[in-house]
XYZ file of C-alpha atoms in Angstrom:
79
model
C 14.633 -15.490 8.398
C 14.022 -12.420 6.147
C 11.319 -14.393 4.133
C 9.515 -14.854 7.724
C 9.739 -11.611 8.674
C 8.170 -10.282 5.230
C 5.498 -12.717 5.597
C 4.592 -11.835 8.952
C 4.666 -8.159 7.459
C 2.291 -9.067 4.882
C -0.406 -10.937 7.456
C -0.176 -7.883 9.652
C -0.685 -5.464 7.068
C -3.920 -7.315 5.781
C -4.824 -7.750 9.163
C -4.847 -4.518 9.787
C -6.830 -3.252 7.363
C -9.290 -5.685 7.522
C -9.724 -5.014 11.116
C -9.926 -1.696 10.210
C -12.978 -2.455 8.241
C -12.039 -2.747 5.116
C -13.015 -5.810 2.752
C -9.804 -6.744 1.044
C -12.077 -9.963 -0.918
C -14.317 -7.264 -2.137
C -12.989 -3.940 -2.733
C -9.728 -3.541 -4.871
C -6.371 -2.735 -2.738
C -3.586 -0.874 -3.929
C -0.262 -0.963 -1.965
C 2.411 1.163 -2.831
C 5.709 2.631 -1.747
C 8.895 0.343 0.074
C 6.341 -2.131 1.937
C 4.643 -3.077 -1.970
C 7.755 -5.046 -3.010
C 7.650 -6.926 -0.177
C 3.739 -7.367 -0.064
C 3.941 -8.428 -3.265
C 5.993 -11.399 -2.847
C 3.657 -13.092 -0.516
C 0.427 -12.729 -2.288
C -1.152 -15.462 -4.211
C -4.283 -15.923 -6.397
C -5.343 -18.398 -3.417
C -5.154 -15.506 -0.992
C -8.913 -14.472 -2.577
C -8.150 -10.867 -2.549
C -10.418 -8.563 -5.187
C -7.675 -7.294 -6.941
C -4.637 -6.088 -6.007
C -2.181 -3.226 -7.706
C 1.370 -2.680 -6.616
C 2.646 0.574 -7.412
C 6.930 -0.838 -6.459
C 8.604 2.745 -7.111
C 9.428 3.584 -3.514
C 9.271 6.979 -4.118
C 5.556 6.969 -4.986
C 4.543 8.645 -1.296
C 7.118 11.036 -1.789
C 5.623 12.412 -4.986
C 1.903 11.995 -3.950
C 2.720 14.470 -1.059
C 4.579 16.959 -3.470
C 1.832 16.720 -5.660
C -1.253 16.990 -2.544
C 1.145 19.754 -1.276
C 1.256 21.918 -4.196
C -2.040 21.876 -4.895
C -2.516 23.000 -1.177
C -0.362 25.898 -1.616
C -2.014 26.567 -5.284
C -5.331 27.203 -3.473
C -3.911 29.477 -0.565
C -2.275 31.821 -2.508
C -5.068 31.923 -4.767
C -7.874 32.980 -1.668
């Protein structure tokens, strides 16, 4: 049941984006965070994607946000 679930994840993520506009067979994706484990586990070769890049620390959005934050707050104090 959990393997069904993740792969329905997986179809809806690519979905998704791909709805969204973005060519997944051309352009390279890179999924990270808690969903990128999962992702990764139901991705094949056959799936034709560009090329993919899983970034599994779960923490990864976390830091980007520290680090997009602090530069924020690096260029107010500095106007």
């Amino acid at each position: 049941q959990m393997c069904i679930r993740d792969s329905l994840y997986t179809e809806r993520l690519l979905s998704a984006a791909m709805e969204a506009g973005f060519d997944l067979k051309a352009i390279p994706v890179v999924m990270l965070g808690g969903g990128a484990s999962v992702v990764s586990r139901h991705l094949s070769p056959k799936d034709g994607l560009c090329k993919t890049i899983f970034l599994l620390d779960d923490k990864v959005n976390a830091v980007g946000f520290e680090r997009a934050l602090a530069a924020v707050s690096r260029r107010k104090s500095e106007v």
